[in-house]
Coordinates of C-alpha atoms in Angstrom, one line a residue:
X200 CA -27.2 19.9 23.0
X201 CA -30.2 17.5 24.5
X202 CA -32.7 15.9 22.7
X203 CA -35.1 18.1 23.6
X204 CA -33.3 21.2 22.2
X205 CA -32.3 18.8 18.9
X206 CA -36.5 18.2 18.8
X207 CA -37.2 22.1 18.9
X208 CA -34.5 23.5 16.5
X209 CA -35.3 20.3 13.7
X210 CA -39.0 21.5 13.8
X211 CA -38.1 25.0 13.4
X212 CA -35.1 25.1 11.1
X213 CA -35.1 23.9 7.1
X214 CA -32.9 21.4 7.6
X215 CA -35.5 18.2 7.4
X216 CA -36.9 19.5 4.0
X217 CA -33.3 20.2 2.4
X218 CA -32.7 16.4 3.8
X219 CA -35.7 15.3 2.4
X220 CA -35.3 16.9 -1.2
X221 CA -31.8 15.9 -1.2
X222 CA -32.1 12.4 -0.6
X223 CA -34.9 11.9 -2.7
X224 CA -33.3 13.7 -5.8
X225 CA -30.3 12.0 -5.3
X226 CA -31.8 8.0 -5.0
X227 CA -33.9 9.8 -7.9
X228 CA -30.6 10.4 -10.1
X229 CA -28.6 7.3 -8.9
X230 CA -31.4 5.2 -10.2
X231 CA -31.7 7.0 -13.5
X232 CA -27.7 7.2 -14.4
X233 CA -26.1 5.3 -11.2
X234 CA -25.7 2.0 -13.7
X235 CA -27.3 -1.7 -13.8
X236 CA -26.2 -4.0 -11.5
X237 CA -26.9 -6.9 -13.7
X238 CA -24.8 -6.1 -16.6
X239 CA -22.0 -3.4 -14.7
X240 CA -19.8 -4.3 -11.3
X241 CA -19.3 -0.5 -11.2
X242 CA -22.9 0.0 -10.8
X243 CA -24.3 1.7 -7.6
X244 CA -26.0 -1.1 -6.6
X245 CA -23.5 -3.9 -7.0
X246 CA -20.7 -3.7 -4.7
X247 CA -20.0 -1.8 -1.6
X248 CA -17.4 0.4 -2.8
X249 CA -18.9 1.1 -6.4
X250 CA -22.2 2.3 -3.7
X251 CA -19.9 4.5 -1.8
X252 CA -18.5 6.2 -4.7
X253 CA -21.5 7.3 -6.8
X254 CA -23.0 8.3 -3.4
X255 CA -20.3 10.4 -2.9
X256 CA -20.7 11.4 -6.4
X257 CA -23.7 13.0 -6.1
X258 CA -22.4 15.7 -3.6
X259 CA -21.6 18.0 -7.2
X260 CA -25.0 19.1 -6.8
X261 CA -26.2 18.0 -3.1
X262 CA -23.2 19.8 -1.2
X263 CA -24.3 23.2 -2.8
X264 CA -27.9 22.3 -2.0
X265 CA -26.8 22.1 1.5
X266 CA -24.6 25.1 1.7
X267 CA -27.9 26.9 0.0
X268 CA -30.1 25.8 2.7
X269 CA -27.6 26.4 5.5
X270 CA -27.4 29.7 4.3
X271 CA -31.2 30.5 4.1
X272 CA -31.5 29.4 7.6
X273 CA -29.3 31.5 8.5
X274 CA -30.9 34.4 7.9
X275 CA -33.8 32.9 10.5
X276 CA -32.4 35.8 13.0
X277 CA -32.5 38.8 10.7
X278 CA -36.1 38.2 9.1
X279 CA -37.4 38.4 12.2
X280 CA -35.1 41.5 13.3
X281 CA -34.2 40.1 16.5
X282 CA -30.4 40.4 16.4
X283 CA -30.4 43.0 18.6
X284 CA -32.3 41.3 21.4
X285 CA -30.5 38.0 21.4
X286 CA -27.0 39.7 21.3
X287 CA -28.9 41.6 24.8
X288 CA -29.7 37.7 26.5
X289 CA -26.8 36.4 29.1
X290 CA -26.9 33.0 27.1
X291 CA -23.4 33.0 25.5
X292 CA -23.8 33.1 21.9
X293 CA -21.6 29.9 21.1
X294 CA -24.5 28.2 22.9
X295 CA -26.9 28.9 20.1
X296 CA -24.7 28.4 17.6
X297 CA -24.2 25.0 18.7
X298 CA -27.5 24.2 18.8
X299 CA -28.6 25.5 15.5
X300 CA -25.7 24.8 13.4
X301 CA -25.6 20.9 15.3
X302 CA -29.0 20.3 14.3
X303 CA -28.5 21.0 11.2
X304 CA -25.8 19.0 10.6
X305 CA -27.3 16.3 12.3
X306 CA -30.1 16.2 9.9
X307 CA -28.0 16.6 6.5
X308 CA -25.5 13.6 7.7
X309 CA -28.5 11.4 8.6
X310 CA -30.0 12.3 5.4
X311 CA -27.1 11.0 3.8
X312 CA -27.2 7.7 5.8
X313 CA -30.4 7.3 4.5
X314 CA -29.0 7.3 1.1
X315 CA -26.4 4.9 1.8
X316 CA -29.1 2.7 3.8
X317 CA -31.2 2.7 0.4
X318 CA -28.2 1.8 -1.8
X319 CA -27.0 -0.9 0.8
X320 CA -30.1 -3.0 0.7
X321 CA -30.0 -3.0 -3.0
X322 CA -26.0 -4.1 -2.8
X323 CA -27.0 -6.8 -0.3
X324 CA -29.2 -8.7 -3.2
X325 CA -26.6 -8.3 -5.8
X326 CA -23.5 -9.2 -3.9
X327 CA -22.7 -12.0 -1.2
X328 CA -19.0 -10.0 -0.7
X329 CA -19.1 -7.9 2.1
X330 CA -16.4 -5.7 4.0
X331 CA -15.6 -2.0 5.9
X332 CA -13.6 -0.4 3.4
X333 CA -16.5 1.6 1.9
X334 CA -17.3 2.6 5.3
X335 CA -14.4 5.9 5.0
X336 CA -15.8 6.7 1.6
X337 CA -19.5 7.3 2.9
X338 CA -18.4 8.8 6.6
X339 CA -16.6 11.5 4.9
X340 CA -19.3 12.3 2.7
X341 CA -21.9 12.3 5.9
X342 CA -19.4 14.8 7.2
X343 CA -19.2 16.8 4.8
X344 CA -22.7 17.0 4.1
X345 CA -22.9 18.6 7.8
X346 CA -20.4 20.8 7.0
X347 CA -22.0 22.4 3.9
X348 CA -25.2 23.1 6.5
X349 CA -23.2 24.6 9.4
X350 CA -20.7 26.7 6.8
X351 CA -23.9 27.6 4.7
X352 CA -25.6 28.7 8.3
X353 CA -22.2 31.6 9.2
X354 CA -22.6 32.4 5.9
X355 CA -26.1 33.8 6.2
X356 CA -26.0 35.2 9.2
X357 CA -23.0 37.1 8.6
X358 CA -24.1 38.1 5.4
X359 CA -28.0 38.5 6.2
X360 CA -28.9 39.2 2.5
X361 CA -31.6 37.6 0.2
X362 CA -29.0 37.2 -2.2
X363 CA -26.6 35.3 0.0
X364 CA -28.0 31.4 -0.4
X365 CA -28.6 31.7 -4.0
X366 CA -24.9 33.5 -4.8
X367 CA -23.5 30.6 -2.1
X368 CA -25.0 27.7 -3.7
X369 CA -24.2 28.7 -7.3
X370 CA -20.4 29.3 -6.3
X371 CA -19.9 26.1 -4.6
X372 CA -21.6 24.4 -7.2
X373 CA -19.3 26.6 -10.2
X374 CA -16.2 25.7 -7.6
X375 CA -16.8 22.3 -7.4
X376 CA -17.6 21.4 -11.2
X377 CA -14.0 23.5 -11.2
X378 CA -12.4 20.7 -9.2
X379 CA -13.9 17.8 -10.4
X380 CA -12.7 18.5 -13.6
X381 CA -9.5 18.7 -12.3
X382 CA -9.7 15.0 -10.7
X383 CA -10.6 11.8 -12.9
X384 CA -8.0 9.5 -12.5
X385 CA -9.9 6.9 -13.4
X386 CA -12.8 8.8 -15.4
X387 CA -13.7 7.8 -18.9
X388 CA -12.3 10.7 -20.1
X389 CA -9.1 9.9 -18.7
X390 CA -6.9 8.8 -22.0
X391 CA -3.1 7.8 -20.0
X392 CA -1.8 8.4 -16.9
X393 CA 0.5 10.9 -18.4
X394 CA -2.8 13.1 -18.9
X395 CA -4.6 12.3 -15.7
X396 CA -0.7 13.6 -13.9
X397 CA -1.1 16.7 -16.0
X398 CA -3.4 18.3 -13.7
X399 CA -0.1 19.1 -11.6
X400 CA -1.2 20.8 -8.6
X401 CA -4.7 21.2 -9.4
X402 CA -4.6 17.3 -8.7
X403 CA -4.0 17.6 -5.1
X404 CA -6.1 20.5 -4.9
X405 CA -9.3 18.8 -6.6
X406 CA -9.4 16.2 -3.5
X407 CA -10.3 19.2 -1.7
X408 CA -14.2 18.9 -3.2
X409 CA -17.0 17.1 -1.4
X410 CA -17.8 14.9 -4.9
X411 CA -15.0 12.2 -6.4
X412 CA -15.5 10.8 -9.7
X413 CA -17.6 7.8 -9.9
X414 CA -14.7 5.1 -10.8
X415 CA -14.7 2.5 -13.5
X416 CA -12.8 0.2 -11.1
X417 CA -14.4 -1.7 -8.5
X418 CA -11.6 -3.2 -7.1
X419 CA -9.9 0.4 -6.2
X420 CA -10.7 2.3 -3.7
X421 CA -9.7 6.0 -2.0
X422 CA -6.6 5.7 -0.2
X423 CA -6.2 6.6 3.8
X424 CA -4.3 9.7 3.2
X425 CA -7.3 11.2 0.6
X426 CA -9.8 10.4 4.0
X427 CA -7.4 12.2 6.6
X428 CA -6.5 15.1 4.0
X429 CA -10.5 15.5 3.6
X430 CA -11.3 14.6 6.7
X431 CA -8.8 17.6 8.2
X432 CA -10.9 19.9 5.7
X433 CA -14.4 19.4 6.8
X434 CA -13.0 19.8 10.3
X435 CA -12.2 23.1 8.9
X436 CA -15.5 24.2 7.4
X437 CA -17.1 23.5 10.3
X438 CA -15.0 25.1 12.3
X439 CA -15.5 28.0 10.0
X440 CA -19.3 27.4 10.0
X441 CA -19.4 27.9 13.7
X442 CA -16.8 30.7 14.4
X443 CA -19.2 33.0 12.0
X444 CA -22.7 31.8 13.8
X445 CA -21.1 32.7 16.8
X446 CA -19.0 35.9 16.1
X447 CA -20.4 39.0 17.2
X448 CA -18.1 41.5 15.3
X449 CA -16.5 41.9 12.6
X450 CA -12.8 41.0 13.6
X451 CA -14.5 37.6 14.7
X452 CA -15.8 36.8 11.6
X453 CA -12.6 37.5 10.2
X454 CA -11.0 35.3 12.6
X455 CA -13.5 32.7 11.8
X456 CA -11.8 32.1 8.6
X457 CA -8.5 31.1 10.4
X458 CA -9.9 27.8 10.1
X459 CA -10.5 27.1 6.5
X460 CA -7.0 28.8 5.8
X461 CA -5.2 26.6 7.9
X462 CA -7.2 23.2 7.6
X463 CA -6.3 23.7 3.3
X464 CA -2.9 23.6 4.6
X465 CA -2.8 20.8 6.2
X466 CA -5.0 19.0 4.2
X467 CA -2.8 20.1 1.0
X468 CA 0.4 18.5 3.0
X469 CA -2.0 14.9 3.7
X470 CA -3.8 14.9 0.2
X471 CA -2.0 12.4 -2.5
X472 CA -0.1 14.4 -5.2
X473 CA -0.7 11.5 -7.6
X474 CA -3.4 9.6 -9.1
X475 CA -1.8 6.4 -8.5
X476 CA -1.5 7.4 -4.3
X477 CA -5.0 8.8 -4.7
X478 CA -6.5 5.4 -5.6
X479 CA -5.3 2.1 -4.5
X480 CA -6.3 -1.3 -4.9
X481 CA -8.6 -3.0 -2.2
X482 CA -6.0 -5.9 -1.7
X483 CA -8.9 -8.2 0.5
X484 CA -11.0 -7.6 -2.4
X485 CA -8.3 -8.7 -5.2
X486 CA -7.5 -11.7 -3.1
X487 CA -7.4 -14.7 -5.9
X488 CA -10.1 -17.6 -5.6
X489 CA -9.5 -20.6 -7.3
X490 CA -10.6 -23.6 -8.6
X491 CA -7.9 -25.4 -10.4
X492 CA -6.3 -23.1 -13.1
X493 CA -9.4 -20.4 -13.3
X494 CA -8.8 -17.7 -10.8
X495 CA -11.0 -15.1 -9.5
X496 CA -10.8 -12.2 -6.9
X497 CA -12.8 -12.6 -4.0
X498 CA -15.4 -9.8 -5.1
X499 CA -16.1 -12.1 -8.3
X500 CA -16.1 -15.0 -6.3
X501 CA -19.8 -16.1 -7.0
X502 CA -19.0 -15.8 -11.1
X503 CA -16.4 -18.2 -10.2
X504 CA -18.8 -21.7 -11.2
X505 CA -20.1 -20.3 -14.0
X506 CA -16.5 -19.8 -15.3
X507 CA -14.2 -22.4 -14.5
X508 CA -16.3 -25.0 -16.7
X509 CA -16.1 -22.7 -20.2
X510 CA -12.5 -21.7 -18.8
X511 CA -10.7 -25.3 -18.5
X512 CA -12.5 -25.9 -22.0
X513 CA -11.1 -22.9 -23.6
X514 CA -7.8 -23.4 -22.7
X515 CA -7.8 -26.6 -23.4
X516 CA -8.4 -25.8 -26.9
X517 CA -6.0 -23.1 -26.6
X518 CA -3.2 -25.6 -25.7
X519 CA -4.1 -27.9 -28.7
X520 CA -4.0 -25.0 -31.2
X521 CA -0.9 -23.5 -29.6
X522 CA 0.8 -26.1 -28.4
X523 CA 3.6 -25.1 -24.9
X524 CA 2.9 -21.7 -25.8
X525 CA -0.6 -21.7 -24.8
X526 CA -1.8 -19.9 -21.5
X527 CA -2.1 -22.3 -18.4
X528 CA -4.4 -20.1 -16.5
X529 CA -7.7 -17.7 -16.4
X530 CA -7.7 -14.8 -14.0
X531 CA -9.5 -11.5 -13.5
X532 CA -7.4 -8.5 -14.4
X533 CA -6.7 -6.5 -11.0
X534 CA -4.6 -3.3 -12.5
X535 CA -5.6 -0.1 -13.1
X536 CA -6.1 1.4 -16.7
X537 CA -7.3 4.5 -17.5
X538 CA -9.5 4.8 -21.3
X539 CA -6.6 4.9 -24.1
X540 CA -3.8 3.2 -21.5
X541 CA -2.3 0.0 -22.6
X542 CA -3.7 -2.8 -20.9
X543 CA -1.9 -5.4 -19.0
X544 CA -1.1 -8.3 -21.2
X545 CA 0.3 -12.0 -20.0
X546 CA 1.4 -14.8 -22.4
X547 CA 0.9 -17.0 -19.0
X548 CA -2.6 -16.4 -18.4
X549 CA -5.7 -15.4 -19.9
X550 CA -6.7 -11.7 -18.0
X551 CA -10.3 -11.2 -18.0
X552 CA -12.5 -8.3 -16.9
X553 CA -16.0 -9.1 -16.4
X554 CA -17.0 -5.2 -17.4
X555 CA -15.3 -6.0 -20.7
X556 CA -18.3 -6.1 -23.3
X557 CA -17.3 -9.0 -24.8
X558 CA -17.9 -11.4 -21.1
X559 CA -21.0 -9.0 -20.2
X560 CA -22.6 -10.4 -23.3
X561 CA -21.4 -13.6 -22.8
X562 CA -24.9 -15.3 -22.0
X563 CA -24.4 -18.9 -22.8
X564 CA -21.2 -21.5 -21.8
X565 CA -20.4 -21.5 -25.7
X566 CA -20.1 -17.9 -26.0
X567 CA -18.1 -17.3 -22.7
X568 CA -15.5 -20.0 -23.9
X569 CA -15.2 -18.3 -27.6
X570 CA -14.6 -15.1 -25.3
X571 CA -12.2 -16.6 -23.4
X572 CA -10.7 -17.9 -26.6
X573 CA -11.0 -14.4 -27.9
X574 CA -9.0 -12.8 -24.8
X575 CA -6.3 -15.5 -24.9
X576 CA -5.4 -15.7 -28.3
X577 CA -5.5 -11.8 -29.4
X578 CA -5.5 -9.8 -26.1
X579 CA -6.7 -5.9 -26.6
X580 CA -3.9 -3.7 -25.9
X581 CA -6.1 -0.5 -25.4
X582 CA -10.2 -0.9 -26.3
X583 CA -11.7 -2.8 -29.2
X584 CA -10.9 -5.8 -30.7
X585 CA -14.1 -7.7 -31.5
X586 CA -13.2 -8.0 -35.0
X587 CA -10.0 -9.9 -34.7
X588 CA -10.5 -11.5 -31.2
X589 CA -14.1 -13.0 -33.3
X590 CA -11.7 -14.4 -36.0
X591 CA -8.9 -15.8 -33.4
X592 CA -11.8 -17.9 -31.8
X593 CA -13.5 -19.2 -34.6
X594 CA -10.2 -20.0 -35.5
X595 CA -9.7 -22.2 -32.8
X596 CA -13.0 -23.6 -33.4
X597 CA -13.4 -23.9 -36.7
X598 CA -16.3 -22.2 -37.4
X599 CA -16.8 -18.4 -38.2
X600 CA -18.6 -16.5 -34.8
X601 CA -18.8 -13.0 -33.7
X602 CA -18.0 -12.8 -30.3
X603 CA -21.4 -11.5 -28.5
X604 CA -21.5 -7.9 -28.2
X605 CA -23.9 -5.2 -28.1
X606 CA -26.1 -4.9 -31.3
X607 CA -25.4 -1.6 -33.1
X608 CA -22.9 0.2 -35.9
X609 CA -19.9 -0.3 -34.4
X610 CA -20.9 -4.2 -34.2
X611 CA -21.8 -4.4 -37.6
X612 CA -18.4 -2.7 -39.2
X613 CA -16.4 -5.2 -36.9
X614 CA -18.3 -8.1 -38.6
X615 CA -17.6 -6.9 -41.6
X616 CA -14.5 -6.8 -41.2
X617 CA -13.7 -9.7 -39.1
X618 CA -15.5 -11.8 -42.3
X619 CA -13.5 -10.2 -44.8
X620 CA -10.2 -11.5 -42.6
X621 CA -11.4 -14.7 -42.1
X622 CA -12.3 -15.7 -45.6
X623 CA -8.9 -14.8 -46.4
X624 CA -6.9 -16.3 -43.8
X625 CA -9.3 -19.8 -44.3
X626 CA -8.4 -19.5 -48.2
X627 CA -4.2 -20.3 -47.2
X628 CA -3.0 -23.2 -46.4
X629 CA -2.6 -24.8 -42.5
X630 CA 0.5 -24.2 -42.2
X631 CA 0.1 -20.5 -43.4
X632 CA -2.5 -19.9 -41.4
X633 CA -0.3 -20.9 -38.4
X634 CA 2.0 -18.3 -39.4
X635 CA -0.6 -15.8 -39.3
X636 CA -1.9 -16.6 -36.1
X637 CA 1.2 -16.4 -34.9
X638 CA 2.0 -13.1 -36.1
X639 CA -1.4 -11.8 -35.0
X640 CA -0.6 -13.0 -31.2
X641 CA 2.8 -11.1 -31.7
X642 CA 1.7 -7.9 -32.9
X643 CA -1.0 -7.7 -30.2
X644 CA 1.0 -8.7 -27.2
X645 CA 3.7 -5.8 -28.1
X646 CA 0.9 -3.0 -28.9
X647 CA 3.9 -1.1 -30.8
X648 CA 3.6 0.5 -34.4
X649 CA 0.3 1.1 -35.8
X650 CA 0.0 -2.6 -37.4
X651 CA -3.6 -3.7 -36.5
X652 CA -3.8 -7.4 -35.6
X653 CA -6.5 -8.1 -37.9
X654 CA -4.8 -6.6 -40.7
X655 CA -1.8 -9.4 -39.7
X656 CA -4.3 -12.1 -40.4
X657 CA -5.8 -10.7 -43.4
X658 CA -2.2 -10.5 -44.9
X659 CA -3.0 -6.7 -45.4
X660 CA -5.3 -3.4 -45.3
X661 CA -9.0 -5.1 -45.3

């Protein structure tokens, strides 16, 4: 296919306005619900791989939309009841196929690049770390963007119905909400690993879908086997997508779908059976930066100023409250934990996680070293802690101060309670209080039983 032939078929065919609606209500939505970049590193627009993810996200909805509009075009032929006379020309008919199903994909992957363009720039003024391991994550989306047009295109015209592109976008749409309910590893909803496992098969099989849950951990990303399994796939589809643009019977068409059959296959043998193969951690992105005992990962490394200062203070007040069993260190947490999963706790270091509330509210060097005092003296085995982690600092301190966090209910019933503690734990004696603290630090480092921490420091139910 020449240019001149691309030219011809992108002015006749649909495929510029189903780019154009696509990428405009996809930036539309990503700006809407894709996330701040000032106050979340997941955000769309704050780091390369969070970018490629949520723009791979939005394929729920803009894969069907391209399957749809494949499938309308393909009914081009038939509207204008000329079947029978191109089926009479010499011109082979894989000729045509290539140049109307290429031009469509063509089009749909370079609206998708146009996405990733628009979401680029805005990651370019909120990051200075930059690297190729998003680049996977956004070529398989192009791809299978292309794919949806060129499948959606043998769909119509072997089924030259008016029905066919609404009934094939609404099924891949109904199929792929299917799957991606099947896959969130890392999802909100995701309480242990135990549940995100529990998908059994339907775990490998989920991979197979165009979209991937938008992640709550920048520093993971897809792993190679999930690109080659779905890489494999769309190879399939558009094998697919061709076979039935070119078949002129029906025995071809059926043979057209010797592709898809055998690409799941394969792509089932490649895929990850596990979430923990299915997302690994960027290890050039978790590198450690340092400055003295405050440590970073090389994504964070421009927080890395504005922490050490309120870090070597806080532990330093740490080790004169604590004594030899204080923590030496500050570094950023680099596991993964799904929602309800216990997180990674160090008596070595203080583990920090600059999504955590607690830091993103942090807006002064005062309140980031109570947080850090917060983290290190009563670290959160699950979510929450506010209430006790407020009285741990001011403990430290000396003086009674809610950690920041964000204004609302739930911040209101952990000042109240975290008040209630600390006027009784101020009423006993030093070397009571000691005891307590002690105690608290115990209970929340094993995260076993169902005694609360702050209960421990208010000597009972508050």
């Amino acid at each position: 296919m020449n240019g001149r032939i691309l030219r011809i078929e992108t002015r006749r065919s649909l495929a510029p306005w189903a780019g154009l609606g696509i990428t405009t209500s996809t930036v539309v939505f990503l700006f809407l619900l894709g996330g701040d970049a000032a106050e979340d590193s997941s955000a769309w627009t704050a780091q390369w791989t969070s970018m490629a993810m949520w723009t791979r996200g939005v394929l729920f909805y803009a894969w069907p939309l391209a399957l749809g509009a494949g499938a309308l075009q393909g009914l081009r032929d038939s509207r204008s009841k000329m079947p029978e006379l191109l089926s009479s020309t010499p011109r082979p008919a894989w000729h045509r196929a290539a140049s109307l199903g290429g031009t469509s994909a063509v089009v749909l992957a370079s609206a998708f690049a146009v996405l990733v363009v628009i979401g680029g720039v805005q990651v370019l003024a909120h990051t200075e770390y930059t690297h190729v391991g998003w680049v996977p994550v956004s070529l398989v989306g192009a791809l299978f963007l292309a794919a949806g047009a060129v499948l959606g295109i043998g769909i119509g015209r072997s089924l030259p119905s008016v029905f066919t592109p609404p009934m094939a976008t609404m099924a891949a749409f109904l199929l792929g909400q299917l799957l991606l309910i099947q896959s969130a590893p890392l999802a909100s909803g995701v309480g242990t690993w135990e549940e995100a496992r529990g998908a059994g098969p339907w775990g490998r099989i989920a991979l197979l879908a165009p979209a991937v849950r938008e992640t709550q951990e920048t520093l993971f990303t897809l792993s190679a086997s999930v690109h080659a399994g779905q890489v494999v796939w769309v190879i399939a589809l558009t094998a697919t997508g061709f076979g039935l643009l070119a078949a002129a019977s029906r025995r071809a068409r059926l043979l057209a779908l010797v592709p898809t059959v055998v690409g799941a296959a394969v792509a089932l043998l490649i895929l990850p059976s596990t979430p923990e193969e299915t997302y690994v951690l960027d290890k050039a992105a978790a590198e450690k930066v340092c400055d003295g005992a405050v440590c970073v990962t090389a994504m964070q490394r421009t927080r890395l100023a504005g922490l050490t200062g309120p870090g070597e203070k806080a532990l330093g007040l740490m080790k004169g409250a604590l004594g030899s069993r204080a923590p030496a260190g500050i570094r950023e947490r680099t596991t993964i934990v799904p929602y309800l999963e216990v997180k990674e706790r160090s008596r070595e270091d203080v583990l920090i996680d600059f999504d955590d509330e607690v830091v993103r509210y942090a807006k002064t060097d005062e309140d980031l070293t109570r947080v850090l005092l917060g983290l290190g003296m009563a670290p959160e085995c699950s979510f929450g802690g506010l209430d006790v982690q407020s009285v741990a600092s001011s403990w430290v301190m000396g003086e009674f101060r809610m950690l920041p966090s964000a204004p609302g209910p739930a911040a209101e019933m952990a000042e109240k309670a975290a008040r209630s503690a600390w006027k009784r734990l101020t009423a006993l004696p030093k070397a009571e209080q000691r005891e307590r603290i002690d105690a608290m630090r115990a209970s929340a480092f094993s995260c076993e039983g169902e005694t609360d921490p702050l209960e421990v420091l208010a000597g009972g139910p508050l």
